Amino acid sequence: MKDLLSDAWFTAREFLQTFGASQLFLLRLLMLTPRALLRPGLIVQQVYATGAMSLVIIMVSGLFVGMVLGLQGVDTLSRFGSEEAVGTFAGLSLIKELGPVVTALLFAGRAGTALASEIGLMRATDQLSGMEMMAVDPIKRIVVPRFIGGVISMPLLASVFTAVGLFGAYCVAVIVMGVDKGEFWSQMQPNVDLVRDVLNGTLKSFVFGVAASMLAVFEGYNAIPTAEGVGRATTRTVVITSIVVLVLDFMITAFTL
Amino acid sequence: MQQTRAVEIGTGLFVFLGFAALLFLSTQTTNLEAYIGKNAYTVTAHFNNVGGLKPRSPVSMSGVTIGRIEKIEFDPEQLNAMVTMNINSKYNQIPEDSDASILTAGLLGGQYIGLVPGGSDRYLENGDEIQLTQSAVVLENLISKYLFSQGSQGSDDSDESEEPRESNASREPEELQEPDEMQESREAQEPQGSEEPK
């Protein structure tokens, strides 16, 4: 019994400590961001690695998510005799929820793991200590550009996901299921608001981008410098990012609705 | 060198694609003209009941959207709803005695304001009020009216005893609400819009 209690206490303390450390780390990243922007070459490289290289998975996933939305939307709405509303249905759910959230989850799997294992391996092979020896701050040189690259990539990836998803929904609903082409768009346009829906979705994806990139570089930077430690850091990146993204999603939605 | 060039091209392409997608989302899926079209004039109208009307619902004339609803608020002096609408200044020749009514698009569609032109040769201007209005049709009221008329004509005992009770129950919230509002207003002003049937 006593063991259990002390175990729980230890876990809780460890959790709090990790949480606080990650917040301090984020603060440090944000403070170093303006100076890192003076070296755009490094950031461009990271935008390429995290963003451009994730395009294929994002676009294929978006296409299929949109197509499923088209099928399910037409199937469900036809029970109420209003198949035309599938445009509104797909548009709102993609722009407000699925676009940012699914993109963030895929981003954690595709780019977050790459960041974490890359930095973790640098830690394990003493490259980060080597940099410190040469009086190069590894956070400034390695971590911050990766963080900024992720933050820039996420909203763009989410927009691509949403646009491709809408295209998929359009293809299925209009071409396969026979919903009227004009109705699809004309039902969507009056119901989707630029500020409340599109801007809100973009804001969400930006927040998720900050969270996912920060967690990935944090886990990588603090990885235990062994092969096993790097593996653990990679796993934790995906797990923690997924949970944090879903919790943040609920909180943002609750506050902005 | 070759490597960096590929990276730069790839990044440029990606960023371009991202912004193109964002542009597509903000222009093609939303009604952008509601934000850009600032060349509009505002007109108000009072309704006893706005039903499901919402801000940014369309204002249409002969089925053509000529404006949007800016805001809906409760007017504490007249004790009814005041609707402020923006009408595109392209349509500046709407007779002053036009009639505004709240209509529903389809059975489940959203509600909108339909304007029916009057015969006056004076036109609506910025800040004017539309005098002739017709409230939203509340489905529950229609049903209860229908049930009442059925009940009074009814032949079966069981029908008579059941249906009026049901319809009374559905009307209760309104009847509770009405006296409250009237009490507040009694000293301020005689309420104009209490056409509540008995």
mmCIF file of N, CA, C and O in Angstrom, chain A residues 44-45 47-48 51-52 55 59 80 82 95 153 156-157 159-160 162-163 166 185 188-190 192-195 198 202, chain B residues 3-4 6-11 13-15 17-19 21-22 24-32 35 56 68 108:
data_model
loop_
_atom_site.group_PDB
_atom_site.id
_atom_site.type_symbol
_atom_site.label_atom_id
_atom_site.label_comp_id
_atom_site.label_asym_id
_atom_site.label_seq_id
_atom_site.Cartn_x
_atom_site.Cartn_y
_atom_site.Cartn_z
ATOM 1 N N VAL A 44 14.610 26.976 -44.165
ATOM 2 C CA VAL A 44 14.107 26.461 -45.445
ATOM 3 C C VAL A 44 14.356 24.965 -45.527
ATOM 4 O O VAL A 44 13.482 24.181 -45.916
ATOM 5 N N GLN A 45 15.550 24.558 -45.094
ATOM 6 C CA GLN A 45 15.872 23.136 -45.112
ATOM 7 C C GLN A 45 14.891 22.330 -44.266
ATOM 8 O O GLN A 45 14.447 21.246 -44.662
ATOM 9 N N VAL A 47 11.783 23.300 -43.367
ATOM 10 C CA VAL A 47 10.445 23.328 -43.968
ATOM 11 C C VAL A 47 10.361 22.259 -45.052
ATOM 12 O O VAL A 47 9.348 21.567 -45.194
ATOM 13 N N TYR A 48 11.464 22.104 -45.765
ATOM 14 C CA TYR A 48 11.483 21.056 -46.791
ATOM 15 C C TYR A 48 11.341 19.676 -46.153
ATOM 16 O O TYR A 48 10.519 18.862 -46.568
ATOM 17 N N GLY A 51 7.790 19.701 -44.061
ATOM 18 C CA GLY A 51 6.593 20.042 -44.812
ATOM 19 C C GLY A 51 6.519 19.371 -46.163
ATOM 20 O O GLY A 51 5.634 18.555 -46.428
ATOM 21 N N ALA A 52 7.487 19.719 -47.013
ATOM 22 C CA ALA A 52 7.395 19.243 -48.390
ATOM 23 C C ALA A 52 7.446 17.728 -48.452
ATOM 24 O O ALA A 52 6.756 17.111 -49.261
ATOM 25 N N LEU A 55 4.098 16.018 -47.815
ATOM 26 C CA LEU A 55 2.970 16.353 -48.697
ATOM 27 C C LEU A 55 2.246 15.109 -49.198
ATOM 28 O O LEU A 55 1.019 15.080 -49.233
ATOM 29 N N MET A 59 -1.636 14.456 -48.633
ATOM 30 C CA MET A 59 -2.582 14.563 -49.736
ATOM 31 C C MET A 59 -3.363 13.265 -49.926
ATOM 32 O O MET A 59 -4.576 13.282 -50.131
ATOM 33 N N PHE A 80 -32.648 11.897 -44.627
ATOM 34 C CA PHE A 80 -33.480 13.071 -44.388
ATOM 35 C C PHE A 80 -33.879 13.737 -45.694
ATOM 36 O O PHE A 80 -34.420 14.837 -45.694
ATOM 37 N N SER A 82 -31.952 15.169 -47.843
ATOM 38 C CA SER A 82 -31.246 16.407 -48.151
ATOM 39 C C SER A 82 -29.793 16.099 -48.494
ATOM 40 O O SER A 82 -28.875 16.548 -47.817
ATOM 41 N N ILE A 95 -12.968 21.637 -42.558
ATOM 42 C CA ILE A 95 -12.297 22.900 -42.254
ATOM 43 C C ILE A 95 -12.109 23.068 -40.753
ATOM 44 O O ILE A 95 -11.060 23.491 -40.283
ATOM 45 N N SER A 153 5.256 24.695 -41.323
ATOM 46 C CA SER A 153 4.685 23.656 -42.192
ATOM 47 C C SER A 153 3.263 23.275 -41.816
ATOM 48 O O SER A 153 2.428 23.036 -42.684
ATOM 49 N N LEU A 156 0.162 25.065 -43.318
ATOM 50 C CA LEU A 156 0.118 24.873 -44.773
ATOM 51 C C LEU A 156 -0.313 23.446 -45.093
ATOM 52 O O LEU A 156 -1.140 23.216 -45.980
ATOM 53 N N LEU A 157 0.230 22.487 -44.337
ATOM 54 C CA LEU A 157 -0.168 21.100 -44.567
ATOM 55 C C LEU A 157 -1.652 20.907 -44.296
ATOM 56 O O LEU A 157 -2.351 20.211 -45.034
ATOM 57 N N SER A 159 -4.025 23.134 -44.552
ATOM 58 C CA SER A 159 -4.809 23.721 -45.639
ATOM 59 C C SER A 159 -4.830 22.792 -46.841
ATOM 60 O O SER A 159 -5.877 22.605 -47.471
ATOM 61 N N VAL A 160 -3.659 22.210 -47.153
ATOM 62 C CA VAL A 160 -3.606 21.285 -48.293
ATOM 63 C C VAL A 160 -4.520 20.100 -48.030
ATOM 64 O O VAL A 160 -5.295 19.678 -48.892
ATOM 65 N N THR A 162 -7.181 19.937 -46.133
ATOM 66 C CA THR A 162 -8.591 20.312 -46.240
ATOM 67 C C THR A 162 -9.012 20.490 -47.687
ATOM 68 O O THR A 162 -10.071 20.003 -48.104
ATOM 69 N N ALA A 163 -8.158 21.171 -48.468
ATOM 70 C CA ALA A 163 -8.524 21.423 -49.868
ATOM 71 C C ALA A 163 -8.623 20.104 -50.636
ATOM 72 O O ALA A 163 -9.586 19.874 -51.382
ATOM 73 N N LEU A 166 -11.744 18.264 -49.600
ATOM 74 C CA LEU A 166 -12.949 18.797 -50.244
ATOM 75 C C LEU A 166 -13.052 18.278 -51.669
ATOM 76 O O LEU A 166 -14.142 17.934 -52.135
ATOM 77 N N TRP A 185 -21.639 23.266 -53.881
ATOM 78 C CA TRP A 185 -20.913 24.483 -53.491
ATOM 79 C C TRP A 185 -21.849 25.534 -52.921
ATOM 80 O O TRP A 185 -21.513 26.223 -51.969
ATOM 81 N N MET A 188 -22.628 25.047 -49.441
ATOM 82 C CA MET A 188 -21.484 25.216 -48.556
ATOM 83 C C MET A 188 -21.194 26.693 -48.301
ATOM 84 O O MET A 188 -20.962 27.103 -47.173
ATOM 85 N N GLN A 189 -21.239 27.491 -49.366
ATOM 86 C CA GLN A 189 -20.750 28.867 -49.249
ATOM 87 C C GLN A 189 -21.483 29.714 -48.212
ATOM 88 O O GLN A 189 -20.824 30.405 -47.437
ATOM 89 N N PRO A 190 -22.810 29.698 -48.151
ATOM 90 C CA PRO A 190 -23.420 30.548 -47.117
ATOM 91 C C PRO A 190 -23.223 30.023 -45.713
ATOM 92 O O PRO A 190 -23.401 30.760 -44.757
ATOM 93 N N VAL A 192 -20.364 28.396 -44.495
ATOM 94 C CA VAL A 192 -18.988 28.424 -44.006
ATOM 95 C C VAL A 192 -18.580 29.878 -43.856
ATOM 96 O O VAL A 192 -18.678 30.659 -44.798
ATOM 97 N N ASP A 193 -18.163 30.226 -42.644
ATOM 98 C CA ASP A 193 -17.818 31.610 -42.359
ATOM 99 C C ASP A 193 -16.306 31.773 -42.413
ATOM 100 O O ASP A 193 -15.564 30.913 -41.943
ATOM 101 N N LEU A 194 -15.863 32.885 -43.006
ATOM 102 C CA LEU A 194 -14.417 33.078 -43.168
ATOM 103 C C LEU A 194 -13.714 33.142 -41.821
ATOM 104 O O LEU A 194 -12.695 32.492 -41.608
ATOM 105 N N VAL A 195 -14.264 33.918 -40.889
ATOM 106 C CA VAL A 195 -13.574 34.100 -39.619
ATOM 107 C C VAL A 195 -13.853 32.932 -38.680
ATOM 108 O O VAL A 195 -12.940 32.319 -38.133
ATOM 109 N N VAL A 198 -12.990 29.151 -41.219
ATOM 110 C CA VAL A 198 -11.705 28.973 -41.906
ATOM 111 C C VAL A 198 -10.557 29.484 -41.047
ATOM 112 O O VAL A 198 -9.557 28.800 -40.832
ATOM 113 N N THR A 202 -7.514 27.393 -39.220
ATOM 114 C CA THR A 202 -6.103 27.699 -39.432
ATOM 115 C C THR A 202 -5.397 27.975 -38.108
ATOM 116 O O THR A 202 -4.272 27.540 -37.882
ATOM 117 N N GLN B 3 21.897 19.622 -54.557
ATOM 118 C CA GLN B 3 21.048 19.244 -53.437
ATOM 119 C C GLN B 3 20.274 20.442 -52.904
ATOM 120 O O GLN B 3 19.055 20.396 -52.760
ATOM 121 N N THR B 4 20.980 21.552 -52.623
ATOM 122 C CA THR B 4 20.311 22.723 -52.053
ATOM 123 C C THR B 4 19.256 23.252 -53.005
ATOM 124 O O THR B 4 18.208 23.718 -52.589
ATOM 125 N N ALA B 6 17.462 21.586 -55.159
ATOM 126 C CA ALA B 6 16.275 20.730 -55.082
ATOM 127 C C ALA B 6 15.473 21.047 -53.828
ATOM 128 O O ALA B 6 14.241 21.125 -53.871
ATOM 129 N N VAL B 7 16.205 21.262 -52.722
ATOM 130 C CA VAL B 7 15.520 21.586 -51.472
ATOM 131 C C VAL B 7 14.747 22.881 -51.621
ATOM 132 O O VAL B 7 13.576 22.987 -51.241
ATOM 133 N N GLU B 8 15.410 23.881 -52.229
ATOM 134 C CA GLU B 8 14.743 25.181 -52.350
ATOM 135 C C GLU B 8 13.520 25.098 -53.242
ATOM 136 O O GLU B 8 12.470 25.661 -52.933
ATOM 137 N N ILE B 9 13.663 24.383 -54.355
ATOM 138 C CA ILE B 9 12.518 24.258 -55.260
ATOM 139 C C ILE B 9 11.371 23.536 -54.565
ATOM 140 O O ILE B 9 10.218 23.942 -54.625
ATOM 141 N N GLY B 10 11.727 22.435 -53.872
ATOM 142 C CA GLY B 10 10.696 21.670 -53.165
ATOM 143 C C GLY B 10 9.993 22.512 -52.126
ATOM 144 O O GLY B 10 8.754 22.501 -52.025
ATOM 145 N N THR B 11 10.761 23.293 -51.346
ATOM 146 C CA THR B 11 10.156 24.129 -50.319
ATOM 147 C C THR B 11 9.249 25.179 -50.939
ATOM 148 O O THR B 11 8.127 25.408 -50.476
ATOM 149 N N LEU B 13 7.730 25.091 -53.748
ATOM 150 C CA LEU B 13 6.531 24.445 -54.279
ATOM 151 C C LEU B 13 5.547 24.150 -53.150
ATOM 152 O O LEU B 13 4.344 24.383 -53.269
ATOM 153 N N PHE B 14 6.094 23.652 -52.049
ATOM 154 C CA PHE B 14 5.242 23.291 -50.908
ATOM 155 C C PHE B 14 4.547 24.518 -50.333
ATOM 156 O O PHE B 14 3.333 24.515 -50.108
ATOM 157 N N VAL B 15 5.339 25.580 -50.110
ATOM 158 C CA VAL B 15 4.748 26.784 -49.518
ATOM 159 C C VAL B 15 3.704 27.375 -50.468
ATOM 160 O O VAL B 15 2.612 27.774 -50.059
ATOM 161 N N LEU B 17 1.927 25.759 -52.666
ATOM 162 C CA LEU B 17 0.752 24.883 -52.644
ATOM 163 C C LEU B 17 -0.086 25.148 -51.389
ATOM 164 O O LEU B 17 -1.322 25.220 -51.448
ATOM 165 N N GLY B 18 0.619 25.306 -50.263
ATOM 166 C CA GLY B 18 -0.093 25.567 -49.010
ATOM 167 C C GLY B 18 -0.908 26.839 -49.074
ATOM 168 O O GLY B 18 -2.081 26.863 -48.706
ATOM 169 N N PHE B 19 -0.285 27.908 -49.586
ATOM 170 C CA PHE B 19 -1.017 29.168 -49.645
ATOM 171 C C PHE B 19 -2.126 29.115 -50.683
ATOM 172 O O PHE B 19 -3.185 29.718 -50.493
ATOM 173 N N ALA B 21 -3.874 26.497 -51.325
ATOM 174 C CA ALA B 21 -4.970 25.786 -50.663
ATOM 175 C C ALA B 21 -5.723 26.715 -49.719
ATOM 176 O O ALA B 21 -6.957 26.722 -49.675
ATOM 177 N N LEU B 22 -4.966 27.536 -48.987
ATOM 178 C CA LEU B 22 -5.593 28.469 -48.046
ATOM 179 C C LEU B 22 -6.459 29.476 -48.796
ATOM 180 O O LEU B 22 -7.576 29.799 -48.382
ATOM 181 N N PHE B 24 -7.829 29.021 -51.700
ATOM 182 C CA PHE B 24 -9.001 28.300 -52.205
ATOM 183 C C PHE B 24 -10.054 28.180 -51.104
ATOM 184 O O PHE B 24 -11.236 28.449 -51.323
ATOM 185 N N LEU B 25 -9.595 27.816 -49.883
ATOM 186 C CA LEU B 25 -10.548 27.636 -48.792
ATOM 187 C C LEU B 25 -11.250 28.939 -48.455
ATOM 188 O O LEU B 25 -12.454 28.968 -48.217
ATOM 189 N N SER B 26 -10.481 30.046 -48.439
ATOM 190 C CA SER B 26 -11.111 31.279 -47.976
ATOM 191 C C SER B 26 -11.937 31.952 -49.062
ATOM 192 O O SER B 26 -12.796 32.764 -48.754
ATOM 193 N N THR B 27 -11.717 31.621 -50.330
ATOM 194 C CA THR B 27 -12.525 32.281 -51.354
ATOM 195 C C THR B 27 -13.633 31.381 -51.885
ATOM 196 O O THR B 27 -14.736 31.844 -52.143
ATOM 197 N N GLN B 28 -13.352 30.096 -52.035
ATOM 198 C CA GLN B 28 -14.327 29.243 -52.708
ATOM 199 C C GLN B 28 -15.334 28.610 -51.764
ATOM 200 O O GLN B 28 -16.435 28.262 -52.170
ATOM 201 N N THR B 29 -14.974 28.415 -50.495
ATOM 202 C CA THR B 29 -15.922 27.740 -49.623
ATOM 203 C C THR B 29 -16.706 28.715 -48.753
ATOM 204 O O THR B 29 -17.605 28.313 -48.045
ATOM 205 N N THR B 30 -16.346 29.995 -48.755
ATOM 206 C CA THR B 30 -17.066 30.947 -47.909
ATOM 207 C C THR B 30 -17.705 32.012 -48.786
ATOM 208 O O THR B 30 -17.366 32.147 -49.961
ATOM 209 N N ASN B 31 -18.636 32.741 -48.203
ATOM 210 C CA ASN B 31 -19.185 33.863 -48.963
ATOM 211 C C ASN B 31 -18.407 35.120 -48.601
ATOM 212 O O ASN B 31 -18.731 35.851 -47.683
ATOM 213 N N LEU B 32 -17.348 35.304 -49.352
ATOM 214 C CA LEU B 32 -16.388 36.362 -49.048
ATOM 215 C C LEU B 32 -17.004 37.740 -49.230
ATOM 216 O O LEU B 32 -16.656 38.682 -48.519
ATOM 217 N N TYR B 35 -17.882 39.992 -46.472
ATOM 218 C CA TYR B 35 -16.868 40.743 -45.728
ATOM 219 C C TYR B 35 -16.313 41.908 -46.533
ATOM 220 O O TYR B 35 -15.979 42.947 -45.996
ATOM 221 N N ARG B 56 -26.184 37.324 -40.499
ATOM 222 C CA ARG B 56 -25.590 36.891 -41.766
ATOM 223 C C ARG B 56 -26.530 36.023 -42.593
ATOM 224 O O ARG B 56 -26.138 35.488 -43.610
ATOM 225 N N ARG B 68 -27.479 41.245 -46.364
ATOM 226 C CA ARG B 68 -27.387 40.270 -45.281
ATOM 227 C C ARG B 68 -27.777 40.922 -43.972
ATOM 228 O O ARG B 68 -27.712 42.130 -43.821
ATOM 229 N N LEU B 108 -36.466 22.359 -44.175
ATOM 230 C CA LEU B 108 -35.460 22.369 -43.120
ATOM 231 C C LEU B 108 -34.436 23.473 -43.313
ATOM 232 O O LEU B 108 -33.488 23.585 -42.559
#
